[in-house]
PDB file of C-alpha atoms in Angstrom:
ATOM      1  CA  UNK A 566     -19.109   5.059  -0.570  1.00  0.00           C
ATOM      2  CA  UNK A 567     -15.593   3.660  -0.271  1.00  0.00           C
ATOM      3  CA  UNK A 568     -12.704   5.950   1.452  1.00  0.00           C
ATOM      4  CA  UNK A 569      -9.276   5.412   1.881  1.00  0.00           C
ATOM      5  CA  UNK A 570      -7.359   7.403   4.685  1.00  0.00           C
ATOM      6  CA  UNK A 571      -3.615   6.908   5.007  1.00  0.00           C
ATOM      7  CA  UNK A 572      -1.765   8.103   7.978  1.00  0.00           C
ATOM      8  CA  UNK A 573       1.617   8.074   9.386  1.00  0.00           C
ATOM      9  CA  UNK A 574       3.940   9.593   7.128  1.00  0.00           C
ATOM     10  CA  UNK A 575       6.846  12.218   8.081  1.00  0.00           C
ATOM     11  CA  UNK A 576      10.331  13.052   7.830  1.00  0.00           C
ATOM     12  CA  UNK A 577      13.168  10.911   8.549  1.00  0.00           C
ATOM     13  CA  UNK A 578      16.860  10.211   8.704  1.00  0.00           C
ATOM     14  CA  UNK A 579      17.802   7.612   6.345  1.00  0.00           C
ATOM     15  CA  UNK A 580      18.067   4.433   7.923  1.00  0.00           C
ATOM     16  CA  UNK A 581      15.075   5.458  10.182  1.00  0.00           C
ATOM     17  CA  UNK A 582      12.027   3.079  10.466  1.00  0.00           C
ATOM     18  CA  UNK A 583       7.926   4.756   9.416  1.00  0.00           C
ATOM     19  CA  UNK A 584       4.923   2.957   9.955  1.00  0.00           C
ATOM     20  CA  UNK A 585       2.188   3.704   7.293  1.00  0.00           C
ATOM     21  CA  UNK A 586      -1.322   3.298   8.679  1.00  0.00           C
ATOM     22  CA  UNK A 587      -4.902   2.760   5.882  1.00  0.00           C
ATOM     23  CA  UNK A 588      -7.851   3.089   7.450  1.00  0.00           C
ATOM     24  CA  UNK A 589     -11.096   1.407   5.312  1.00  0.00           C
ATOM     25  CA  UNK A 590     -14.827   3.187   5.581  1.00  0.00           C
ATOM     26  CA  UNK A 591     -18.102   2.644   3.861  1.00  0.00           C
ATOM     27  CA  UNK A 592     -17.340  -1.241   2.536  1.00  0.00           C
ATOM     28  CA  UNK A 593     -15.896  -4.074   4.682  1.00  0.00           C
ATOM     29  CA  UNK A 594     -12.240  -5.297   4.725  1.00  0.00           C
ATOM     30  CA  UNK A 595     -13.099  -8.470   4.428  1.00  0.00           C
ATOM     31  CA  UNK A 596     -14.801  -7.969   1.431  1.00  0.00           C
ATOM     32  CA  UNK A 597     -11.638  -6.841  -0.326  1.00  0.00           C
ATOM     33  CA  UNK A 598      -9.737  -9.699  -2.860  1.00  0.00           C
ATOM     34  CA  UNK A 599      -6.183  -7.545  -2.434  1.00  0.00           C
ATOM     35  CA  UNK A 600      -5.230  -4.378  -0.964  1.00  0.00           C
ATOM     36  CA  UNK A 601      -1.869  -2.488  -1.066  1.00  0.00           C
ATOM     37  CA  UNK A 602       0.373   0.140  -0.831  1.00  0.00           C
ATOM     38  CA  UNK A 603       2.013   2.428  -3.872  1.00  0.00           C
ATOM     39  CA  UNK A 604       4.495   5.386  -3.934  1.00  0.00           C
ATOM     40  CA  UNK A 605       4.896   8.032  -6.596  1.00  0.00           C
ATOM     41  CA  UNK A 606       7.988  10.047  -6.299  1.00  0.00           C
ATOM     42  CA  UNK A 607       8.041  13.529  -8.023  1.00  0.00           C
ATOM     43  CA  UNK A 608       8.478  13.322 -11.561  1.00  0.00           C
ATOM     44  CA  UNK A 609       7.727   9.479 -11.801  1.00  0.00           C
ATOM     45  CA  UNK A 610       5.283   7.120 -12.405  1.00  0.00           C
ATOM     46  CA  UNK A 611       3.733   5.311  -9.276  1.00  0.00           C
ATOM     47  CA  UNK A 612       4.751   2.010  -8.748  1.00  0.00           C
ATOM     48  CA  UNK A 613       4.122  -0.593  -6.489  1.00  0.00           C
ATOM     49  CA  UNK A 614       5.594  -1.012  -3.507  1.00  0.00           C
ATOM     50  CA  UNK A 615       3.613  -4.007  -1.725  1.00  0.00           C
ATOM     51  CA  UNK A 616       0.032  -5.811  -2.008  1.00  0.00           C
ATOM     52  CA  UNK A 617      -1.701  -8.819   0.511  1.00  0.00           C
ATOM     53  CA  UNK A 618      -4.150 -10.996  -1.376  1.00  0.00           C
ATOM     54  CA  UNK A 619      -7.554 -11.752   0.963  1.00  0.00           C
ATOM     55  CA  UNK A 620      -5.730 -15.447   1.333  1.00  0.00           C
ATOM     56  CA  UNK A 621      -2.528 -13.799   2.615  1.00  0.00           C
ATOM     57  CA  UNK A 622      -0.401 -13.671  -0.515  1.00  0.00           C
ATOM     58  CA  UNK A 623       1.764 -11.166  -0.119  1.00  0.00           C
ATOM     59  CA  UNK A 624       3.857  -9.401  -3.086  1.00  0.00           C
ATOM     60  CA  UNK A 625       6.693  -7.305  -2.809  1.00  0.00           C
ATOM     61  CA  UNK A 626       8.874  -5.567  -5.430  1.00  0.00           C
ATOM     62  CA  UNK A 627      13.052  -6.436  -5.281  1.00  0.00           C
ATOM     63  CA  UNK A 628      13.142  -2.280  -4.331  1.00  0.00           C
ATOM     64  CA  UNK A 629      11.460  -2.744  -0.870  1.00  0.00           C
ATOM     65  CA  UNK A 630      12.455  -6.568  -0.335  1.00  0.00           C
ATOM     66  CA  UNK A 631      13.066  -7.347   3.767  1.00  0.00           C
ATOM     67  CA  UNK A 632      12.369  -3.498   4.275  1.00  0.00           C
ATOM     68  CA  UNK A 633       8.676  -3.269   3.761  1.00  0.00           C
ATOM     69  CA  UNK A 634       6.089  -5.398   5.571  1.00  0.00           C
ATOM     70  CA  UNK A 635       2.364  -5.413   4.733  1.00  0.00           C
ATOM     71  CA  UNK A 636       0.025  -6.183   7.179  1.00  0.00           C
ATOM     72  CA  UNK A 637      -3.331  -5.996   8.080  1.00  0.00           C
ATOM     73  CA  UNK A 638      -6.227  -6.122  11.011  1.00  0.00           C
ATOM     74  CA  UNK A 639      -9.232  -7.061   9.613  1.00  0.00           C
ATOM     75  CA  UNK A 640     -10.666  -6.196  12.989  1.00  0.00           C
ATOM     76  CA  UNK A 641      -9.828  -2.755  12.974  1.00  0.00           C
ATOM     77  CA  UNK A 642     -10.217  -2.187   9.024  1.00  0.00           C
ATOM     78  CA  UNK A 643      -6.890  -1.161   8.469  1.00  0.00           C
ATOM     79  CA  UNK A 644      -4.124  -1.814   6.505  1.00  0.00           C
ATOM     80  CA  UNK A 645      -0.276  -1.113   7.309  1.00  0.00           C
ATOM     81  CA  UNK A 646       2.861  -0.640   5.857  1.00  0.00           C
ATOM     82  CA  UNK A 647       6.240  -0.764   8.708  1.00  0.00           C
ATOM     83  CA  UNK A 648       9.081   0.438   6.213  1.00  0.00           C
ATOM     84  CA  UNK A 649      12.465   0.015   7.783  1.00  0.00           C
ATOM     85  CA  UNK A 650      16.576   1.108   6.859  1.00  0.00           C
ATOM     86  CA  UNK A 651      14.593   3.510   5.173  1.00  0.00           C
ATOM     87  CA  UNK A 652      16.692   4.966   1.671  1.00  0.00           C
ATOM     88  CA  UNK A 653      16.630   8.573   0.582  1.00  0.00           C
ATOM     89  CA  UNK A 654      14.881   7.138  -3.057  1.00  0.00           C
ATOM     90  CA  UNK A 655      11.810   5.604  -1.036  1.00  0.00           C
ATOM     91  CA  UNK A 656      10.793   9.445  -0.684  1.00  0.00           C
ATOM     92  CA  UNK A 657       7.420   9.580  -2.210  1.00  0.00           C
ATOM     93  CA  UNK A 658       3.651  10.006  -1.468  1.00  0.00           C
ATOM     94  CA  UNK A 659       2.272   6.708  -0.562  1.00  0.00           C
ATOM     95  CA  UNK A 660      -1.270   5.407  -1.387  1.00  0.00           C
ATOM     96  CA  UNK A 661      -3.044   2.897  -0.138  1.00  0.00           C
ATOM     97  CA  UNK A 662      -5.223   0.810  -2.761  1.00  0.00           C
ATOM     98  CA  UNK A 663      -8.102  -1.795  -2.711  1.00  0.00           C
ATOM     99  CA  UNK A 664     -10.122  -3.243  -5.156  1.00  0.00           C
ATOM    100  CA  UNK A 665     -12.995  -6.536  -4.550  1.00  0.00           C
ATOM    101  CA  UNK A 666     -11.812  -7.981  -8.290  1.00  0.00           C
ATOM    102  CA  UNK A 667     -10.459 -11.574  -8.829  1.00  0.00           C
ATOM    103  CA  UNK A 668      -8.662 -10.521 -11.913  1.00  0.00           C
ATOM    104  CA  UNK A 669      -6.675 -13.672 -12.125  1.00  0.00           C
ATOM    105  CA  UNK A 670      -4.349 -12.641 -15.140  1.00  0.00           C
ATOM    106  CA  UNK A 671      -3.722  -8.561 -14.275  1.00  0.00           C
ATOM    107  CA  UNK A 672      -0.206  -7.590 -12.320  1.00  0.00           C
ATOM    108  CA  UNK A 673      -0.895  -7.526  -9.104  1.00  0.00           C
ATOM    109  CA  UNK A 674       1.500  -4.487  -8.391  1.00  0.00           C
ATOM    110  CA  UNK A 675      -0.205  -2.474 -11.133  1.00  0.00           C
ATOM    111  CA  UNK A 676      -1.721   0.885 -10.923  1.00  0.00           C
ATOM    112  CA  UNK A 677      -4.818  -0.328 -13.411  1.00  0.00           C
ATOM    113  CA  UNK A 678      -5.304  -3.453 -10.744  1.00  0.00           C
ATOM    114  CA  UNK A 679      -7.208  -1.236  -8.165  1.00  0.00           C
ATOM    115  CA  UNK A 680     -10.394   0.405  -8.196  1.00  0.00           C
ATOM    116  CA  UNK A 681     -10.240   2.559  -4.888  1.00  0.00           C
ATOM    117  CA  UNK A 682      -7.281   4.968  -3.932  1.00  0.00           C
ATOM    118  CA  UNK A 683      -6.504   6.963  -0.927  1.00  0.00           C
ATOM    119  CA  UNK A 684      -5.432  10.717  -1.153  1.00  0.00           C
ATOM    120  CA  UNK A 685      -1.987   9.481   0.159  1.00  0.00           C
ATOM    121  CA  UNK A 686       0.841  10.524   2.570  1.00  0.00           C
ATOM    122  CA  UNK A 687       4.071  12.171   2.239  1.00  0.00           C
ATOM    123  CA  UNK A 688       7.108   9.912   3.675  1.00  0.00           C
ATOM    124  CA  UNK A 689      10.515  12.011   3.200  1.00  0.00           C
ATOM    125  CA  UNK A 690      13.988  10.204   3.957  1.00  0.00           C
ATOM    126  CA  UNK A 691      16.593  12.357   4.187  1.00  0.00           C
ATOM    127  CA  UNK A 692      20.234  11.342   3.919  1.00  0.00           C
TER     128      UNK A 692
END
């Protein structure tokens, strides 16, 4: 069975620098045609906040441009997010996502996209 643990998040000043952490069990990283990272703020809709494609593609929204880096070591089966100048508005629960699909025509940074979903962790940016 596939899980999705995310780890890292916490409270900090604006401007302050978090590094998200997604740890992969029960189905191989390299397995995995696009992983990512979302955010749902209270009250909205969760959106996408970066994805890396299995040939190193990586996506990133305008909101989170030259802030957010995606990475990954396939090696240690985890997936990371280093968010820097962090802004009071990137407060949100953060999810990490995966799914094995090709899905050539489908937004990449869409919440229908992925089939597996972490429980998410806070990241709070006070100003």
């Amino acid at each position: 069975q596939v899980q999705l643990v995310e780890s890292g998040g916490g409270s900090v000043q604006a401007g302050g620098s978090l590094r998200l952490s997604c740890a992969a069990f029960g189905y191989s990283y390299m397995n995995y045609y696009i992983m990512g990272w979302f955010r749902q703020a209270a009250g909205k809709e969760r959106e996408g906040v970066a994805v890396i494609f299995s040939d190193g593609r990586i996506i990133y929204p305008d909101s989170v441009k030259g802030r957010f880096t995606i990475s990954k070591d396939v090696a240690k089966q985890t997936l990371y997010l280093q968010m820097n100048s962090l802004k009071p508005e990137d407060t949100a629960m953060y999810y990490c996502a995966a799914d094995w699909r090709v899905l050539p025509n489908t937004q990449p940074l869409g919440v229908p996209r992925f089939s597996y979903w972490g429980q998410g962790t806070q990241v709070t940016v006070s100003s």
